[in-house]
Tab-separated table of C-alpha atoms in Angstrom:
chain	number	residue	atom	x	y	z
A	1	MET	CA	11.333	20.101	-33.316
A	2	GLU	CA	12.549	18.733	-36.706
A	3	GLU	CA	13.446	15.590	-35.147
A	4	ARG	CA	10.226	15.134	-33.549
A	5	LEU	CA	8.388	15.331	-36.769
A	6	ASN	CA	9.613	11.931	-37.619
A	7	PHE	CA	8.288	10.157	-34.495
A	8	LEU	CA	5.311	8.317	-34.689
A	9	TYR	CA	3.580	8.519	-31.170
A	10	VAL	CA	1.781	5.408	-30.102
A	11	GLY	CA	-0.880	5.729	-26.972
A	12	ILE	CA	-1.931	2.398	-25.556
A	13	ASP	CA	-4.498	1.803	-23.242
A	14	PRO	CA	-3.978	-1.304	-21.336
A	15	HIS	CA	-6.579	-3.536	-20.096
A	16	LYS	CA	-7.062	-6.859	-17.962
A	17	HIS	CA	-7.483	-9.196	-21.512
A	18	GLN	CA	-6.908	-6.817	-24.310
A	19	HIS	CA	-4.821	-3.606	-25.192
A	20	THR	CA	-5.996	-0.758	-27.583
A	21	ALA	CA	-3.316	1.254	-29.781
A	22	VAL	CA	-3.816	4.480	-31.400
A	23	ALA	CA	-0.748	6.198	-33.432
A	24	LEU	CA	-0.311	9.825	-34.276
A	25	ASN	CA	1.921	12.072	-35.498
A	26	LEU	CA	3.410	15.581	-34.073
A	27	PHE	CA	0.429	17.387	-34.986
A	28	HIS	CA	-2.173	14.909	-33.227
A	29	LYS	CA	-3.208	13.438	-36.684
A	30	LYS	CA	-4.463	9.714	-36.722
A	31	ILE	CA	-2.338	7.629	-38.908
A	32	ASP	CA	-4.554	4.644	-39.411
A	33	LYS	CA	-7.296	3.500	-37.359
A	34	ALA	CA	-7.009	2.334	-33.547
A	35	PHE	CA	-6.680	-1.192	-33.148
A	36	THR	CA	-6.733	-4.038	-30.119
A	37	PHE	CA	-4.602	-6.726	-29.435
A	38	ASP	CA	-4.428	-9.477	-26.545
A	39	ASN	CA	-2.808	-8.958	-23.556
A	40	ARG	CA	-0.321	-11.929	-23.656
A	41	PRO	CA	3.282	-12.069	-24.947
A	42	SER	CA	2.550	-13.901	-27.790
A	43	ALA	CA	0.663	-11.239	-29.316
A	44	PHE	CA	3.142	-8.214	-28.866
A	45	PRO	CA	5.409	-9.106	-31.910
A	46	GLN	CA	2.288	-9.040	-33.989
A	47	MET	CA	1.326	-5.593	-32.504
A	48	ILE	CA	4.880	-4.348	-33.450
A	49	GLN	CA	4.628	-5.428	-36.699
A	50	GLN	CA	1.500	-3.867	-37.517
A	51	ILE	CA	2.951	-0.249	-35.789
A	52	LYS	CA	6.084	-0.639	-38.017
A	53	LYS	CA	3.587	-0.853	-41.145
A	54	ILE	CA	2.086	2.093	-40.163
A	55	ALA	CA	5.462	3.931	-39.528
A	56	VAL	CA	6.811	3.144	-42.916
A	57	LYS	CA	3.693	3.959	-44.350
A	58	GLY	CA	3.911	7.486	-43.104
A	59	ASN	CA	7.729	7.601	-43.654
A	60	PHE	CA	8.514	8.071	-39.706
A	61	SER	CA	11.874	7.294	-38.598
A	62	SER	CA	11.181	6.370	-34.745
A	63	ILE	CA	8.687	4.935	-32.557
A	64	ILE	CA	7.621	6.339	-29.116
A	65	PHE	CA	5.059	4.389	-26.924
A	66	GLY	CA	3.024	5.968	-24.070
A	67	LEU	CA	1.309	3.769	-21.645
A	68	GLU	CA	-0.915	4.149	-18.739
A	69	ASP	CA	-0.819	1.542	-15.867
A	70	THR	CA	2.825	0.382	-16.675
A	71	HIS	CA	3.037	-1.711	-13.292
A	72	ASN	CA	-0.180	-3.515	-13.293
A	73	PHE	CA	-2.060	-4.284	-16.814
A	74	GLY	CA	0.496	-2.762	-18.938
A	75	ARG	CA	3.810	-4.369	-17.015
A	76	ASN	CA	4.411	-7.267	-19.365
A	77	LEU	CA	4.074	-5.034	-22.761
A	78	THR	CA	6.188	-2.632	-21.305
A	79	ILE	CA	8.896	-4.582	-20.523
A	80	PHE	CA	8.780	-6.347	-23.782
A	81	LEU	CA	8.913	-2.933	-25.688
A	82	LYS	CA	11.903	-2.156	-23.343
A	83	GLU	CA	13.697	-5.324	-24.339
A	84	GLN	CA	12.929	-4.414	-28.068
A	85	LYS	CA	14.785	-1.348	-27.488
A	86	TYR	CA	11.601	0.931	-27.641
A	87	LEU	CA	11.448	4.297	-25.687
A	88	VAL	CA	8.280	3.843	-23.531
A	89	LYS	CA	6.989	6.881	-21.534
A	90	GLU	CA	4.559	6.511	-18.558
A	91	VAL	CA	1.453	8.370	-18.894
A	92	ASN	CA	-0.127	9.431	-15.466
A	93	SER	CA	-4.192	8.451	-16.053
A	94	LYS	CA	-4.781	11.971	-14.541
A	95	LEU	CA	-3.205	13.692	-17.351
A	96	SER	CA	-4.946	11.564	-20.090
A	97	GLU	CA	-8.276	11.907	-18.055
A	98	ALA	CA	-7.753	15.823	-18.272
A	99	LYS	CA	-7.014	15.674	-21.884
A	100	ARG	CA	-10.492	13.572	-22.451
A	101	LYS	CA	-12.744	16.280	-20.340
A	102	SER	CA	-11.026	19.454	-22.096
A	103	TYR	CA	-13.231	18.543	-25.561
A	104	ALA	CA	-16.212	20.244	-25.627
A	105	THR	CA	-18.061	16.909	-26.124
A	106	VAL	CA	-16.655	14.396	-23.833
A	107	LYS	CA	-16.530	10.943	-24.875
A	108	LYS	CA	-15.148	7.144	-23.447
A	109	SER	CA	-14.186	4.656	-25.170
A	110	ASP	CA	-10.870	2.435	-25.556
A	111	ALA	CA	-9.968	3.694	-28.750
A	112	TRP	CA	-10.509	7.402	-27.664
A	113	ASP	CA	-8.492	6.801	-24.481
A	114	SER	CA	-5.662	5.517	-26.585
A	115	GLU	CA	-5.791	8.853	-28.582
A	116	CYS	CA	-5.808	11.164	-25.424
A	117	ILE	CA	-2.904	9.103	-24.298
A	118	ALA	CA	-0.922	9.597	-27.631
A	119	ALA	CA	-1.874	13.341	-27.317
A	120	VAL	CA	-0.812	13.644	-23.815
A	121	LEU	CA	2.660	11.824	-24.928
A	122	ILE	CA	2.933	14.460	-27.624
A	123	GLU	CA	2.392	17.367	-25.556
A	124	GLU	CA	4.240	16.418	-22.272
A	125	TYR	CA	6.977	14.705	-24.030
A	126	ASP	CA	9.841	16.280	-22.085
A	127	ARG	CA	8.133	15.824	-18.764
A	128	LEU	CA	6.555	12.649	-18.697
A	129	PRO	CA	8.907	9.895	-16.861
A	130	VAL	CA	10.523	6.918	-18.763
A	131	ALA	CA	8.848	3.519	-18.141
A	132	ASN	CA	11.069	1.666	-15.993
A	133	PRO	CA	9.566	-1.369	-13.932
A	134	ILE	CA	12.122	-3.180	-12.125
A	135	ASP	CA	11.013	-6.653	-11.008
A	136	HIS	CA	12.862	-6.191	-7.280
A	137	TYR	CA	10.557	-3.450	-6.387
A	138	TRP	CA	7.187	-5.128	-8.272
A	139	ALA	CA	7.888	-7.931	-6.070
A	140	ILE	CA	7.822	-5.893	-2.937
A	141	LYS	CA	5.040	-4.129	-3.885
A	142	GLN	CA	2.969	-7.101	-4.645
A	143	LEU	CA	4.015	-8.685	-1.127
A	144	VAL	CA	3.096	-6.027	0.454
A	145	SER	CA	-0.208	-5.627	-1.299
A	146	ARG	CA	-0.891	-9.188	-0.366
A	147	ARG	CA	0.001	-8.689	3.321
A	148	THR	CA	-2.404	-5.511	2.960
A	149	SER	CA	-5.329	-7.652	2.206
A	150	SER	CA	-4.833	-9.961	4.719
A	151	MET	CA	-4.609	-7.549	7.407
A	152	LYS	CA	-8.022	-6.089	6.416
A	153	GLY	CA	-9.158	-9.974	6.076
A	154	LEU	CA	-7.864	-10.369	9.675
A	155	ALA	CA	-9.682	-7.364	11.035
A	156	PHE	CA	-13.039	-8.275	9.422
A	157	SER	CA	-12.814	-12.002	11.011
A	158	ILE	CA	-12.140	-10.469	14.209
A	159	ARG	CA	-14.985	-8.136	14.364
A	160	LYS	CA	-17.071	-10.925	13.234
A	161	LEU	CA	-15.765	-13.073	16.207
A	162	HIS	CA	-16.556	-10.480	18.743
A	163	SER	CA	-20.424	-10.330	17.111
A	164	GLN	CA	-20.606	-14.113	17.800
A	165	LEU	CA	-18.574	-14.217	21.071
A	166	GLN	CA	-21.157	-11.540	22.711
A	167	HIS	CA	-24.023	-13.939	22.385
A	168	HIS	CA	-22.397	-16.912	24.120
A	169	TYR	CA	-20.291	-15.034	26.654
A	170	PRO	CA	-21.066	-11.854	27.972
A	171	THR	CA	-17.941	-11.027	29.802
A	172	TYR	CA	-15.665	-13.036	27.186
A	173	ARG	CA	-13.386	-9.642	26.773
A	174	LYS	CA	-12.090	-10.286	30.605
A	175	PHE	CA	-11.047	-13.879	29.632
A	176	PHE	CA	-7.808	-12.917	27.670
A	177	SER	CA	-6.247	-9.619	26.846
A	178	GLU	CA	-6.356	-10.018	23.015
A	179	LEU	CA	-8.790	-11.998	21.319
A	180	ASP	CA	-6.251	-13.153	18.455
A	181	GLY	CA	-3.864	-14.469	20.764
A	182	LYS	CA	-2.902	-18.120	20.457
A	183	THR	CA	-4.477	-18.987	23.749
A	184	SER	CA	-7.721	-17.146	23.437
A	185	LEU	CA	-7.991	-18.550	19.841
A	186	GLY	CA	-7.499	-22.118	21.184
A	187	PHE	CA	-10.001	-21.927	24.125
A	188	PHE	CA	-12.581	-20.367	21.624
A	189	HIS	CA	-12.087	-23.256	19.027
A	190	ARG	CA	-12.609	-25.728	21.462
A	191	PHE	CA	-15.367	-24.260	23.740
A	192	PRO	CA	-17.182	-22.030	21.194
A	193	SER	CA	-20.287	-21.905	23.747
A	194	PRO	CA	-20.784	-22.367	27.330
A	195	ARG	CA	-22.347	-25.549	26.799
A	196	HIS	CA	-19.041	-27.132	25.721
A	197	LEU	CA	-17.653	-26.140	29.308
A	198	GLU	CA	-20.363	-28.374	31.062
A	199	GLY	CA	-18.414	-31.312	32.899
A	200	VAL	CA	-15.056	-29.630	32.652
A	201	THR	CA	-13.182	-29.577	35.826
A	202	LEU	CA	-10.778	-26.575	37.014
A	203	GLU	CA	-7.822	-29.001	36.665
A	204	GLU	CA	-8.634	-29.776	33.169
A	205	LEU	CA	-9.169	-26.451	32.159
A	206	THR	CA	-6.066	-25.495	33.572
A	207	HIS	CA	-4.139	-28.270	31.958
A	208	PHE	CA	-5.623	-27.262	28.688
A	209	LEU	CA	-4.639	-23.480	29.215
A	210	ARG	CA	-1.267	-24.297	30.307
A	211	LYS	CA	-0.602	-26.519	27.462
A	212	LEU	CA	-1.927	-23.799	24.828
A	213	SER	CA	0.109	-20.915	26.206
A	214	ASN	CA	3.407	-22.430	26.766
A	215	TYR	CA	2.740	-22.935	30.874
A	216	ALA	CA	2.042	-19.135	30.897
A	217	CYS	CA	-1.449	-19.156	32.485
A	218	SER	CA	-2.048	-20.449	35.913
A	219	THR	CA	-4.795	-22.013	37.630
A	220	LYS	CA	-6.458	-18.560	38.687
A	221	LYS	CA	-7.089	-17.935	34.902
A	222	ALA	CA	-9.005	-21.167	34.845
A	223	GLU	CA	-10.809	-20.508	37.914
A	224	GLN	CA	-11.551	-16.615	36.755
A	225	ILE	CA	-13.014	-17.707	33.246
A	226	LEU	CA	-15.312	-20.760	34.684
A	227	THR	CA	-16.677	-18.085	37.570
A	228	LEU	CA	-17.348	-15.584	34.800
A	229	VAL	CA	-19.253	-18.308	33.036
A	230	ARG	CA	-21.096	-19.257	36.031
A	231	THR	CA	-21.978	-15.610	36.724
A	232	ASP	CA	-23.075	-14.950	33.145
A	233	GLY	CA	-25.452	-17.954	33.058
A	234	GLN	CA	-26.016	-19.995	30.019
A	235	PHE	CA	-28.552	-19.326	27.016
A	236	ASP	CA	-28.658	-21.919	24.177
A	237	SER	CA	-30.358	-20.091	21.179
A	238	ASP	CA	-32.055	-22.318	18.279
A	239	PHE	CA	-29.572	-23.866	16.049
A	240	GLN	CA	-26.674	-23.523	18.738
A	241	ASP	CA	-24.624	-26.156	16.938
A	242	LYS	CA	-24.639	-23.620	13.929
A	243	ARG	CA	-23.396	-20.626	15.925
A	244	ASP	CA	-20.740	-22.977	17.411
A	245	PHE	CA	-19.660	-23.699	13.791
A	246	ILE	CA	-19.506	-20.339	12.927
A	247	VAL	CA	-17.275	-19.148	15.951
A	248	ARG	CA	-14.686	-22.661	15.161
A	249	SER	CA	-14.811	-21.284	11.293
A	250	LEU	CA	-13.931	-17.502	12.268
A	251	VAL	CA	-11.290	-18.914	14.597
A	252	LYS	CA	-9.965	-21.091	11.645
A	253	GLU	CA	-10.220	-17.736	9.402
A	254	ILE	CA	-8.257	-15.497	12.090
A	255	ARG	CA	-5.325	-18.393	12.373
A	256	PHE	CA	-5.144	-18.261	8.450
A	257	HIS	CA	-4.876	-14.916	8.046
A	258	LYS	CA	-1.962	-14.589	10.691
A	259	ARG	CA	-0.336	-17.201	9.291
A	260	GLU	CA	-0.322	-15.459	5.516
A	261	ILE	CA	1.014	-12.203	7.369
A	262	SER	CA	3.629	-13.964	8.963
A	263	GLU	CA	4.588	-15.539	5.580
A	264	SER	CA	4.087	-12.762	3.867
A	265	GLU	CA	6.779	-10.850	6.028
A	266	ASP	CA	9.276	-13.655	5.503
A	267	GLU	CA	8.940	-13.332	1.861
A	268	ILE	CA	9.403	-9.418	2.188
A	269	LYS	CA	12.705	-9.865	4.446
A	270	PRO	CA	15.056	-11.085	2.077
A	271	LEU	CA	14.098	-8.887	-0.730
A	272	MET	CA	14.608	-5.626	1.794
A	273	ASP	CA	18.108	-7.452	2.861
A	274	GLN	CA	19.057	-7.551	-0.912
A	275	LEU	CA	18.360	-3.909	-1.600
A	276	GLY	CA	20.296	-2.664	1.299
A	277	ILE	CA	17.953	0.342	1.957
A	278	ARG	CA	18.032	0.861	6.000
A	279	LEU	CA	14.687	2.696	6.562
A	280	ASP	CA	13.988	0.637	9.493
A	281	THR	CA	16.625	2.730	11.132
A	282	LEU	CA	14.652	5.578	11.118
A	283	THR	CA	12.398	6.293	14.283
A	284	GLY	CA	9.115	4.436	13.991
A	285	VAL	CA	9.729	2.486	11.076
A	286	GLU	CA	10.089	-1.382	11.090
A	287	LEU	CA	10.139	-3.999	8.180
A	288	VAL	CA	6.766	-3.555	6.609
A	289	THR	CA	6.671	0.043	7.012
A	290	ALA	CA	10.057	0.356	5.166
A	291	ALA	CA	8.729	-2.042	2.496
A	292	SER	CA	5.581	-0.060	2.194
A	293	PHE	CA	7.758	3.085	1.434
A	294	ILE	CA	9.323	1.301	-1.330
A	295	ALA	CA	6.425	-0.309	-2.665
A	296	GLU	CA	4.870	3.228	-3.332
A	297	ILE	CA	8.118	5.031	-4.392
A	298	GLY	CA	10.146	2.313	-6.289
A	299	ASP	CA	13.298	3.120	-7.610
A	300	VAL	CA	13.951	6.516	-6.017
A	301	ASN	CA	16.439	7.567	-8.914
A	302	ARG	CA	13.539	8.486	-11.128
A	303	PHE	CA	12.973	11.480	-9.062
A	304	ALA	CA	15.402	13.993	-9.678
A	305	SER	CA	15.513	15.834	-6.400
A	306	SER	CA	13.217	15.199	-2.919
A	307	ASN	CA	11.154	18.221	-3.820
A	308	GLN	CA	9.853	15.613	-6.784
A	309	LEU	CA	9.410	13.130	-4.309
A	310	ALA	CA	7.158	15.681	-2.274
A	311	ARG	CA	4.852	16.579	-5.285
A	312	PHE	CA	4.801	12.842	-6.097
A	313	ALA	CA	3.362	12.407	-2.321
A	314	GLY	CA	1.074	15.463	-2.386
A	315	ILE	CA	3.081	17.100	0.134
A	316	ALA	CA	4.335	20.016	-1.603
A	317	PRO	CA	1.748	22.743	-1.781
A	318	ILE	CA	0.328	23.947	-5.089
A	319	GLU	CA	0.547	27.491	-6.344
A	320	VAL	CA	-2.748	28.838	-6.537
A	321	GLY	CA	-3.260	32.217	-7.906
A	322	SER	CA	-5.515	34.546	-10.115
A	323	GLY	CA	-5.243	38.479	-10.829
A	324	GLY	CA	-1.743	38.738	-9.816
A	325	GLU	CA	-2.563	37.250	-6.302
A	326	VAL	CA	-0.835	33.805	-5.770
A	327	LYS	CA	-1.244	31.786	-2.440
A	328	HIS	CA	0.054	28.068	-1.635
A	329	LYS	CA	-2.117	25.565	-0.748
A	330	LYS	CA	-2.594	22.136	0.307
A	331	THR	CA	-3.262	19.515	-2.463
A	332	SER	CA	-5.373	16.210	-2.537
A	333	GLN	CA	-3.434	15.315	-5.444
A	334	GLY	CA	-0.346	12.967	-5.401
A	335	ASN	CA	-0.055	9.540	-4.375
A	336	ARG	CA	-2.304	9.276	-1.315
A	337	VAL	CA	-0.902	6.013	-0.220
A	338	LEU	CA	2.315	7.208	0.134
A	339	HIS	CA	0.994	10.619	1.310
A	340	GLU	CA	-0.900	8.715	4.524
A	341	LEU	CA	2.896	6.832	4.802
A	342	PHE	CA	4.151	10.087	5.530
A	343	PHE	CA	1.678	11.531	7.885
A	344	GLN	CA	1.589	8.114	10.117
A	345	LEU	CA	5.388	8.195	10.405
A	346	ALA	CA	5.302	12.219	11.528
A	347	CYS	CA	2.892	11.173	14.168
A	348	ARG	CA	5.089	8.519	15.354
A	349	GLN	CA	8.177	10.887	15.685
A	350	LEU	CA	6.052	12.955	18.084
A	351	ALA	CA	4.901	9.934	19.926
A	352	LEU	CA	6.414	9.274	23.652
A	353	SER	CA	7.782	5.997	24.529
A	354	ARG	CA	5.451	3.650	26.657
A	355	ARG	CA	8.059	2.833	29.473
A	356	HIS	CA	9.756	6.059	29.999
A	357	LYS	CA	7.085	8.359	28.653
A	358	GLU	CA	9.679	10.112	26.577
A	359	PRO	CA	9.785	11.334	23.094
A	360	ARG	CA	10.686	8.956	20.663
A	361	ASN	CA	12.493	11.773	18.503
A	362	PRO	CA	13.035	14.920	20.649
A	363	ILE	CA	14.489	16.450	17.367
A	364	PHE	CA	11.102	16.570	15.639
A	365	LEU	CA	9.210	17.237	18.731
A	366	GLU	CA	11.486	20.513	19.395
A	367	TYR	CA	10.686	21.410	15.607
A	368	TYR	CA	7.258	20.758	16.093
A	369	ASN	CA	6.864	23.162	19.364
A	370	GLU	CA	8.876	25.405	17.222
A	371	LYS	CA	6.275	25.822	14.273
A	372	ARG	CA	3.517	25.770	16.578
A	373	SER	CA	4.864	28.806	18.527
A	374	LYS	CA	4.930	30.838	15.128
A	375	GLY	CA	1.528	30.113	14.939
A	376	LYS	CA	1.146	26.925	12.954
A	377	THR	CA	-1.784	25.108	13.577
A	378	LYS	CA	-1.537	21.238	14.685
A	379	GLY	CA	-1.904	20.079	11.105
A	380	GLN	CA	0.233	22.660	9.557
A	381	ALA	CA	3.282	21.915	12.077
A	382	ILE	CA	2.707	17.788	11.222
A	383	VAL	CA	2.889	18.770	7.253
A	384	CYS	CA	6.387	20.579	8.156
A	385	ILE	CA	7.279	17.111	9.641
A	386	MET	CA	6.046	15.279	6.830
A	387	ARG	CA	8.071	17.659	4.359
A	388	LYS	CA	11.394	17.238	6.692
A	389	LEU	CA	10.947	13.287	6.544
A	390	VAL	CA	10.698	13.467	2.313
A	391	ASN	CA	14.299	14.912	2.645
A	392	ILE	CA	15.172	12.157	4.899
A	393	VAL	CA	13.672	8.952	3.482
A	394	TYR	CA	14.903	10.293	-0.025
A	395	LYS	CA	18.466	10.666	0.918
A	396	MET	CA	18.500	7.450	2.864
A	397	MET	CA	17.076	5.540	-0.172
A	398	LYS	CA	19.583	7.055	-2.731
A	399	ASN	CA	22.558	6.887	-0.542
A	400	LYS	CA	21.707	3.505	1.228
A	401	THR	CA	22.561	5.186	4.376
A	402	GLU	CA	21.312	4.396	8.053
A	403	TYR	CA	19.319	7.350	10.022
A	404	VAL	CA	21.526	8.639	12.639
A	405	ARG	CA	19.611	11.113	15.237
A	406	PRO	CA	21.179	14.424	15.679
A	407	VAL	CA	22.046	15.134	19.325
A	408	THR	CA	19.737	17.739	20.911
A	409	GLN	CA	20.625	21.039	22.885
A	410	LYS	CA	19.421	18.996	26.158
A	411	GLU	CA	21.513	16.243	25.176
A	412	ASN	CA	24.532	18.362	24.412
A	413	ALA	CA	24.504	20.188	27.806
A	414	VAL	CA	24.638	16.841	29.476
């Protein structure tokens, strides 16, 4: 405690263009007034000089910084402070928000937010994690985010293309198995409406489809499309050329998003290989899913145990009690993106293979059935699987080991 009396606690509320800083002593007394500085590297040394003047003025021996959002707007400042050998603690925005709302009169300003961050830094000093932005994990997170954005754009463009095609080709779903496939996109770009098929012979369409599909499409497919178009009939609306333009534009959008997704995955793969973490050996996990886990977890060594990781993901139950009665309930807190990743992974463990209709992971299916037989609901049993998966993912990331599926009792008997 005596040592902490000599600490100057600086809370910083980071924003896109400007940061706001407030300095407090151990007793939450503001030392000098709040000030702002630009979010650019050239402005950081000036901020340090101003904080040092405040520290000298108050006779403080050490300066401790607390920041929100150390992986986004506050990332550059965090890296700068760590390079200058300052201790930087990561303050969860939920904690500073709770601190702000704990007062009788709730205020909201950048200066007040910074003061609440500094207050949390003082009160939760020993429990707050040390900010440690690592570029490798940051790059993976940015690429995963970019791919996710492209996936959303792709889904939106496909929905819009469906909406347009139903006016032109009522039975277009029977043309191809996938609307966003190479052959399908090529066809609708060349023939956005039936009027563009006028005068096209069976041989010409067959040649066109074969070239698009690397000779996978036959004359039968071309004949089927022409028959369906004749059966549906043709109806040209006003400004049909504009509708055709929209269809072709949507096809270009879909191609662009698919290309962006592929390029993002190409950038992710070498980064994952450099890490040497083999999450892709776990049932139901491929490159993108593994990268998504690493993007949300970051450096697994910042978690002392799998229990901490489970709490971070909002999978561990929270204790709720009053009047001597204590219950453990599900929480909606924690990293919801990571929670969803574990949920989807748990569901994949129970899935059956398409070809042989056998469980993908018999171990987890047995565990699920065991929990169900003991009275657990389906949802509760899946949460139990999620908790086991947390242990597995934590060990695999920490030790950089591959997943080896244990042999089931049935397999042992064989």
